N, CA, C and O atoms as a printed pandas DataFrame, in Angstrom:
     atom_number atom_name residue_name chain_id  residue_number  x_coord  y_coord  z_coord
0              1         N          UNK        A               1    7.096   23.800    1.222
1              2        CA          UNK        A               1    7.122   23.854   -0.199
2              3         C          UNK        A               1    6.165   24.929   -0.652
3              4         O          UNK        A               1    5.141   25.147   -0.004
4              5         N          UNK        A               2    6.536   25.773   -2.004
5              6        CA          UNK        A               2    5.729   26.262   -2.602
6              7         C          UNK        A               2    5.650   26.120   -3.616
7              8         O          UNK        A               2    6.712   25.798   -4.148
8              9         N          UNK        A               3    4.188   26.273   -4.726
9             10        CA          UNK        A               3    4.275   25.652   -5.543
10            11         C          UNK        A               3    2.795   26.775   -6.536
11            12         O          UNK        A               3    1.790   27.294   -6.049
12            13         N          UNK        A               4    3.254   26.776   -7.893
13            14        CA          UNK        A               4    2.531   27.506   -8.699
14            15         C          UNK        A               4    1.777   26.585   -9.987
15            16         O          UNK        A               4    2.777   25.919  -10.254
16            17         N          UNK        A               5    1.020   26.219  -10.694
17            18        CA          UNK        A               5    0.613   26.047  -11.702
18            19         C          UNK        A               5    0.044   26.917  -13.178
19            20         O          UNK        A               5   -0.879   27.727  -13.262
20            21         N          UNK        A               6    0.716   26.546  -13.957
21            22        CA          UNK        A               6    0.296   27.718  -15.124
22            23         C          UNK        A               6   -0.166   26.266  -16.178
23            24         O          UNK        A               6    0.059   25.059  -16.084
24            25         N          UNK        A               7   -1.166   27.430  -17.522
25            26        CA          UNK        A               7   -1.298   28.757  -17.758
26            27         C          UNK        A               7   -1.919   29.505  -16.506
27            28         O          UNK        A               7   -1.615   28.820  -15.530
28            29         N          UNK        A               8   -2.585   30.504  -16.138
29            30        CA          UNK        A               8   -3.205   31.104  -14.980
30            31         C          UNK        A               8   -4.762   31.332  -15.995
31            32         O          UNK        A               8   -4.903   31.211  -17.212
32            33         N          UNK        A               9   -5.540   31.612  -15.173
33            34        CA          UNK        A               9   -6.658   31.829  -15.719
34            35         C          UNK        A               9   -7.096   32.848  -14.120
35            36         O          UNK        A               9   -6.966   32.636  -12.915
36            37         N          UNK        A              10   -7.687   34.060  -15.013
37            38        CA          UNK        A              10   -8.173   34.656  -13.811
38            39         C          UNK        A              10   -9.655   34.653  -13.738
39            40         O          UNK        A              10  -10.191   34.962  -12.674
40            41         N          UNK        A              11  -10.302   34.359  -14.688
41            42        CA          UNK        A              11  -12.081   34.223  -14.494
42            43         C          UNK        A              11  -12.287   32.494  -13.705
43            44         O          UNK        A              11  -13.332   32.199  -13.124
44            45         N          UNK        A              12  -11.551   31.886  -13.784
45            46        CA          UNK        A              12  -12.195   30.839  -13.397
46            47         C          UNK        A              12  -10.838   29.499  -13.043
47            48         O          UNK        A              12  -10.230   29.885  -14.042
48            49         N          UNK        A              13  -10.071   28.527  -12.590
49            50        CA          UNK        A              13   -9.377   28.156  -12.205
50            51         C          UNK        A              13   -9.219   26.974  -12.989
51            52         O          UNK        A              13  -10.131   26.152  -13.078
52            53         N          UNK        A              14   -8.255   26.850  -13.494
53            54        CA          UNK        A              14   -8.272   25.887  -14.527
54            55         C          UNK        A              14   -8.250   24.417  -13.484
55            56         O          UNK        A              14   -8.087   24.387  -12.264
56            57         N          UNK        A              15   -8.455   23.349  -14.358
57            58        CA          UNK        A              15   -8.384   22.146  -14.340
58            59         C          UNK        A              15   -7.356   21.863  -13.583
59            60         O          UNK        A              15   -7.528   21.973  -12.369
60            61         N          UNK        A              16   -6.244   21.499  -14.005
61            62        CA          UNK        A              16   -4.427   21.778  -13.559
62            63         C          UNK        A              16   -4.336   22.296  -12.089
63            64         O          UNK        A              16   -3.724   21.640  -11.245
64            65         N          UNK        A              17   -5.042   23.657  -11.744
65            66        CA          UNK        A              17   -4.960   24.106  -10.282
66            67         C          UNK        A              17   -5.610   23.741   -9.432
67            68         O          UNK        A              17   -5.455   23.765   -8.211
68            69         N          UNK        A              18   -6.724   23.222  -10.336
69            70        CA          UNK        A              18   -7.786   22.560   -9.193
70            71         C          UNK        A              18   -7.204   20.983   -8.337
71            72         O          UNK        A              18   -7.200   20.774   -7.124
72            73         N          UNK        A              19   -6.781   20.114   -9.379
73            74        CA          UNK        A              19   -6.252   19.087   -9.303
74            75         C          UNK        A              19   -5.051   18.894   -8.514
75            76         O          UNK        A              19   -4.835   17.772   -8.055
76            77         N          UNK        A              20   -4.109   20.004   -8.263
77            78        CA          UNK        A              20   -3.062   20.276   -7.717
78            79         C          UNK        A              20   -3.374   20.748   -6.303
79            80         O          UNK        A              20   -2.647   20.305   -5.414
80            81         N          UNK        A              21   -4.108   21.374   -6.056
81            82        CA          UNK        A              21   -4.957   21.794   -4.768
82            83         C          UNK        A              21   -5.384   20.837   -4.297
83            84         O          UNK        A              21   -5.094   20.772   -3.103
84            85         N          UNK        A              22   -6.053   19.882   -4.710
85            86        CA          UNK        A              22   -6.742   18.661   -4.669
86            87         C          UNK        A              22   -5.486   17.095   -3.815
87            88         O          UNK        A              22   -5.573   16.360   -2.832
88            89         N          UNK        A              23   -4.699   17.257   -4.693
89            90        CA          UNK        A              23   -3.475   16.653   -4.362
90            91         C          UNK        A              23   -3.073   16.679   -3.110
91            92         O          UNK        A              23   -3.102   15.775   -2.275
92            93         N          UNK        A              24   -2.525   18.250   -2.984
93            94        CA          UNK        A              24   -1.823   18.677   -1.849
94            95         C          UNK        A              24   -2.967   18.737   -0.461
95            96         O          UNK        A              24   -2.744   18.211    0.629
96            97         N          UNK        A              25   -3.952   19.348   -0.753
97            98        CA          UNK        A              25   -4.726   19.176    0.125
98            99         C          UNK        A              25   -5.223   18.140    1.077
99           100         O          UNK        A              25   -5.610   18.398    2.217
100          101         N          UNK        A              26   -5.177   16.501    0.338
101          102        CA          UNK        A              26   -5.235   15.166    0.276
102          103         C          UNK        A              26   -3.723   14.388    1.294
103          104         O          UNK        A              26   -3.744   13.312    1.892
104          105         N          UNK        A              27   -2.779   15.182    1.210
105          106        CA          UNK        A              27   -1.854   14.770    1.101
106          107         C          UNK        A              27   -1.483   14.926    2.812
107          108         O          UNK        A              27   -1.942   15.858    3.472
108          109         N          UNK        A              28   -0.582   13.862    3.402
109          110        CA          UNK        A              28   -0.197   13.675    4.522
110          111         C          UNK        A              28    0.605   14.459    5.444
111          112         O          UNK        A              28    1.553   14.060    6.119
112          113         N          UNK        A              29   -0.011   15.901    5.375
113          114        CA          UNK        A              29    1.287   17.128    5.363
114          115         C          UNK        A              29    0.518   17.734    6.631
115          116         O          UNK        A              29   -0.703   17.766    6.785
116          117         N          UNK        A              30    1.618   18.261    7.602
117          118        CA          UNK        A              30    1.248   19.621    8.421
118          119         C          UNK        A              30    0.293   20.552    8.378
119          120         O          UNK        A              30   -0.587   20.659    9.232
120          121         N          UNK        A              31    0.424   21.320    7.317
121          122        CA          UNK        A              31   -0.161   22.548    6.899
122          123         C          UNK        A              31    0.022   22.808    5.862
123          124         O          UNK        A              31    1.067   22.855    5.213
124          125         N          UNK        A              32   -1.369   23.077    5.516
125          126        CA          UNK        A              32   -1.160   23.493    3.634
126          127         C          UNK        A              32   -2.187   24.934    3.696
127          128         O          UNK        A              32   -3.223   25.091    4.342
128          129         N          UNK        A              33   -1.448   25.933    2.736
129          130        CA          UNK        A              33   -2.317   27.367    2.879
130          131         C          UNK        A              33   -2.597   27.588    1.017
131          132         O          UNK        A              33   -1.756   28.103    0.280
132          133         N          UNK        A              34   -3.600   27.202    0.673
133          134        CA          UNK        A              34   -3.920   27.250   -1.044
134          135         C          UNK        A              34   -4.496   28.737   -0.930
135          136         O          UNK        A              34   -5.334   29.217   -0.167
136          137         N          UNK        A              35   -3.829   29.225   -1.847
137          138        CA          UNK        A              35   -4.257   31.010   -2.624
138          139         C          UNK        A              35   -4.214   30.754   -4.691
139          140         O          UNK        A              35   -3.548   30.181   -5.553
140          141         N          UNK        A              36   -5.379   31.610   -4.550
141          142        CA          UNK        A              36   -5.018   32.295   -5.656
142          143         C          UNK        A              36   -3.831   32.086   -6.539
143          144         O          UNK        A              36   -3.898   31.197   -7.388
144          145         N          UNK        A              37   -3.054   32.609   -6.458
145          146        CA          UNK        A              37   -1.216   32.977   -6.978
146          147         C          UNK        A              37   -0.157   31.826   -6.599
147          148         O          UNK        A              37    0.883   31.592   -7.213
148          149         N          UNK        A              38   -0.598   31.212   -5.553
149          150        CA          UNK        A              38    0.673   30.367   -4.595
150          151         C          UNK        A              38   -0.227   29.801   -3.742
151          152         O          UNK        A              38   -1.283   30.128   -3.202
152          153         N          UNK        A              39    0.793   28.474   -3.795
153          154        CA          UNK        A              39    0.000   27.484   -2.522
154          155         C          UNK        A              39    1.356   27.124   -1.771
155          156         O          UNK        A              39    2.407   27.303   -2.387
156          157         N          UNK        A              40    1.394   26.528   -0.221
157          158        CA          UNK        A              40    2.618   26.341    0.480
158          159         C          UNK        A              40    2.115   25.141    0.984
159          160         O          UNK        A              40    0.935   24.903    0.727
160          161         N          UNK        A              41    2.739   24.340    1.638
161          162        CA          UNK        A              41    2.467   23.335    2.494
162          163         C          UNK        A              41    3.787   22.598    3.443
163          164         O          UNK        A              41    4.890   22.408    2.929
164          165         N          UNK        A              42    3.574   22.342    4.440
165          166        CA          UNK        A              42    4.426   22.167    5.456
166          167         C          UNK        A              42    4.470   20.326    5.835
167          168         O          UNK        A              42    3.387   19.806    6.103
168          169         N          UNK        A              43    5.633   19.513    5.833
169          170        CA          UNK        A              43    5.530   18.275    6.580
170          171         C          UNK        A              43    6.986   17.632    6.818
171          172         O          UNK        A              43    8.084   18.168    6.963
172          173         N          UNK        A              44    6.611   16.364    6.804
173          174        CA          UNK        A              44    8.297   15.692    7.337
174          175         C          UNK        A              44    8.924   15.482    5.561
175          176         O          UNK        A              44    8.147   15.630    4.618
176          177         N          UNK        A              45    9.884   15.252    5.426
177          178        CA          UNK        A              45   10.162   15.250    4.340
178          179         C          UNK        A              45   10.174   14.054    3.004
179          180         O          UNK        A              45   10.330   14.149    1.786
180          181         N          UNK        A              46    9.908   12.861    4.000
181          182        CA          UNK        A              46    8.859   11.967    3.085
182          183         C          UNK        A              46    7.914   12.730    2.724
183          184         O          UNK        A              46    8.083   13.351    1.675
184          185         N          UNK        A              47    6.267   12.965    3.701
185          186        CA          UNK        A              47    5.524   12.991    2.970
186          187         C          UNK        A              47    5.377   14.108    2.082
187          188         O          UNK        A              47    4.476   14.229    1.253
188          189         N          UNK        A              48    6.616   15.186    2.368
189          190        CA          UNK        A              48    6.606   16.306    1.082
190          191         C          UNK        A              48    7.101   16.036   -0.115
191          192         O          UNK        A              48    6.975   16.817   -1.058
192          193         N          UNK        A              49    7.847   14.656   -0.215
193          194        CA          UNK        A              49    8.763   14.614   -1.794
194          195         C          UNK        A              49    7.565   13.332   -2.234
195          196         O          UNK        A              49    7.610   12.863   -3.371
196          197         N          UNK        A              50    6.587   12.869   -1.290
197          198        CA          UNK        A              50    5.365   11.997   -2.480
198          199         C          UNK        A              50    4.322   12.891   -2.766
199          200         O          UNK        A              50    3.530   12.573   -3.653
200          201         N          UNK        A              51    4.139   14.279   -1.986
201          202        CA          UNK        A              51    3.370   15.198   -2.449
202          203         C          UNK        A              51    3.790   15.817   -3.448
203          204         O          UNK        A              51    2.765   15.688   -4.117
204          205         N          UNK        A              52    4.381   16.317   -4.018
205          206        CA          UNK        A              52    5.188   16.479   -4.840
206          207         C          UNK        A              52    5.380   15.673   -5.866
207          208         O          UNK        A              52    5.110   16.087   -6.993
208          209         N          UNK        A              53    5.910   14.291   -5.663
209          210        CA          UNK        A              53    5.230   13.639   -7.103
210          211         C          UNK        A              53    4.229   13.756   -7.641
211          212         O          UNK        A              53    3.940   14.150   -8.771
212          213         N          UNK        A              54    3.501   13.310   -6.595
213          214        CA          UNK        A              54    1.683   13.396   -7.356
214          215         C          UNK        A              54    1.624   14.552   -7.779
215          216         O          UNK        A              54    1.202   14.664   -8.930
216          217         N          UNK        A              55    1.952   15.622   -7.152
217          218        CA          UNK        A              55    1.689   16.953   -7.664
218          219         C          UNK        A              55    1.747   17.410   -8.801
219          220         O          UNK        A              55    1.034   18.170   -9.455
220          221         N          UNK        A              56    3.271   16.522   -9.093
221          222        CA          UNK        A              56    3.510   16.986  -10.435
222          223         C          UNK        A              56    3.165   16.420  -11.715
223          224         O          UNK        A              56    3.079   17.002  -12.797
224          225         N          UNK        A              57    2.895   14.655  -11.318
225          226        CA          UNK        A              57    2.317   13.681  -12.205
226          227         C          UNK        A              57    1.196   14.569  -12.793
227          228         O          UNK        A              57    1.194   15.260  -13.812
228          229         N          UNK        A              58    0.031   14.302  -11.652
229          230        CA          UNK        A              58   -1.257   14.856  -11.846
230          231         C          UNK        A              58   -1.599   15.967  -12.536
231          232         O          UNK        A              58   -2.369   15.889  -13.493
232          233         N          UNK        A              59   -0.910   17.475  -12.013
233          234        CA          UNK        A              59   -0.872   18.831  -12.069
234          235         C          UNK        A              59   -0.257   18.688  -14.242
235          236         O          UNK        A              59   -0.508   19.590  -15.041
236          237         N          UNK        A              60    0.305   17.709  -14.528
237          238        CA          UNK        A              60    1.120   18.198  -15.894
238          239         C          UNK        A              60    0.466   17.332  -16.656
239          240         O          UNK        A              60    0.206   17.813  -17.759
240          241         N          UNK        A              61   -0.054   15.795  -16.438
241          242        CA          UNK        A              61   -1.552   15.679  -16.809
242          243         C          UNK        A              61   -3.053   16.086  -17.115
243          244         O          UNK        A              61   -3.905   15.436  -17.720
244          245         N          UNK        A              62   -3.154   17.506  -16.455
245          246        CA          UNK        A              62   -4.501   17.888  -16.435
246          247         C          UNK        A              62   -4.186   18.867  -16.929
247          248         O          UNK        A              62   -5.050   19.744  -16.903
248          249         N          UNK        A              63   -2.711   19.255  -17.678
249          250        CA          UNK        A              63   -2.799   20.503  -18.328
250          251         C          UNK        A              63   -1.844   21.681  -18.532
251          252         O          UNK        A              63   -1.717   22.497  -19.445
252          253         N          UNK        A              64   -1.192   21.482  -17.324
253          254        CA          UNK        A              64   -0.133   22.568  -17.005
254          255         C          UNK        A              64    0.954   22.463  -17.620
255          256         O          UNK        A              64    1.638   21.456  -17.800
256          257         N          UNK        A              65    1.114   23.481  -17.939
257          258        CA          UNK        A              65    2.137   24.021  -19.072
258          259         C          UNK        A              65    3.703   24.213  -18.283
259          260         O          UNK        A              65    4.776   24.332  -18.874
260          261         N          UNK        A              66    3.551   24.207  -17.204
261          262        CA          UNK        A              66    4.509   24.773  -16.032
262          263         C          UNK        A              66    4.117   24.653  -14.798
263          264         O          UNK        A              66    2.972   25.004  -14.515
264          265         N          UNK        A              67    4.915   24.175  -13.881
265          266        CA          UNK        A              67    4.978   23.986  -12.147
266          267         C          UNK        A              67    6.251   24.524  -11.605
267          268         O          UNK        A              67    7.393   24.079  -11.714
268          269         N          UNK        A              68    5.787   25.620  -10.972
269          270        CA          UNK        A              68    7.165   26.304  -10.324
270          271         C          UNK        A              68    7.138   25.876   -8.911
271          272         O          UNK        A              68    6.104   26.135   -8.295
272          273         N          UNK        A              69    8.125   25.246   -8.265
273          274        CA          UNK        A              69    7.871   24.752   -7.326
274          275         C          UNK        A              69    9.518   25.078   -6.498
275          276         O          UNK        A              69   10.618   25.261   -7.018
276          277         N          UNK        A              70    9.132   25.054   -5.110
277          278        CA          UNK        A              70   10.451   25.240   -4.442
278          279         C          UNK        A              70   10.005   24.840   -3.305
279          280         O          UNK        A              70    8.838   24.964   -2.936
280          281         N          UNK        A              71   11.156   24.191   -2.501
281          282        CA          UNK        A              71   11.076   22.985   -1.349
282          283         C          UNK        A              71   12.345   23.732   -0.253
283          284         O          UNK        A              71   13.557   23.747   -0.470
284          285         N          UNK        A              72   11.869   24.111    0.530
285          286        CA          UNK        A              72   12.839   24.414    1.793
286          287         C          UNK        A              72   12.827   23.017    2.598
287          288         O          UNK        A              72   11.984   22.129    2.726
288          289         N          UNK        A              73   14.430   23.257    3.192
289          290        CA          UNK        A              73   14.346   22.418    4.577
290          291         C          UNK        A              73   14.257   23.068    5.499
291          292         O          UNK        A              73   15.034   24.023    5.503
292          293         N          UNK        A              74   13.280   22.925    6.775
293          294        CA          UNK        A              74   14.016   23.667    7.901
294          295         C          UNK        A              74   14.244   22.769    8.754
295          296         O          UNK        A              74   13.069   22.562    9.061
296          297         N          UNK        A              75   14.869   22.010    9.436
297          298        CA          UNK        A              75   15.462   21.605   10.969
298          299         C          UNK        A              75   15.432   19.802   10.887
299          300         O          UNK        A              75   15.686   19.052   11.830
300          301         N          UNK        A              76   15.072   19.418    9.570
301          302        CA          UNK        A              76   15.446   17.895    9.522
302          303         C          UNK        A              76   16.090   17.620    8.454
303          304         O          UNK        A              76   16.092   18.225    7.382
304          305         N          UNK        A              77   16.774   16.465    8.842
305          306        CA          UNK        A              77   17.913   15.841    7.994
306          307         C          UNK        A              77   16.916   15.072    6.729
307          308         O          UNK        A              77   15.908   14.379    6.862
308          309         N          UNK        A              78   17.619   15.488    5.531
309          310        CA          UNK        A              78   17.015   14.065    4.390
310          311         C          UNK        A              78   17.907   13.033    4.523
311          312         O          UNK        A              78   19.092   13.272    4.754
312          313         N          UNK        A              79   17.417   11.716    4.387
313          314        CA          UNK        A              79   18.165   11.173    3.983
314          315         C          UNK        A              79   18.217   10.095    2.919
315          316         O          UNK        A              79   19.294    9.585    2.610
């Protein structure tokens, strides 16, 4: 998954991104790579669609105006 939070703030990281970082970071996943611009994170596909809730609960609670988010599959079945 990748995933963005707005507004953006470039002096200092808003609330919203922090919290969303916070989330995902927390969260029961493979690999997670947080930047600046874009964050990604890697797992089975449970624990990516409850990361993702919270993500988005939390992340649009603390502020965010917008969550651009996109979810690949690679090599397992949902079901």
């Amino acid at each position: 998954m990748e995933f963005t939070t707005e507004p953006f703030d470039l002096d200092e990281a808003p609330t919203h991104a922090v919290v969303a970082r916070e989330v995902i970071q927390g969260a029961e996943l493979d690999a997670v790579d947080v930047g600046p611009f874009g964050n990604t994170a890697e797992g089975g596909a449970d624990e990516v669609l409850t990361a993702v809730d919270s993500l988005l609960r939390q992340a649009l609670a603390s502020g965010a105006t917008r969550v651009s988010l996109q979810v690949n599959v690679i090599g397992e079945e949902i079901r």
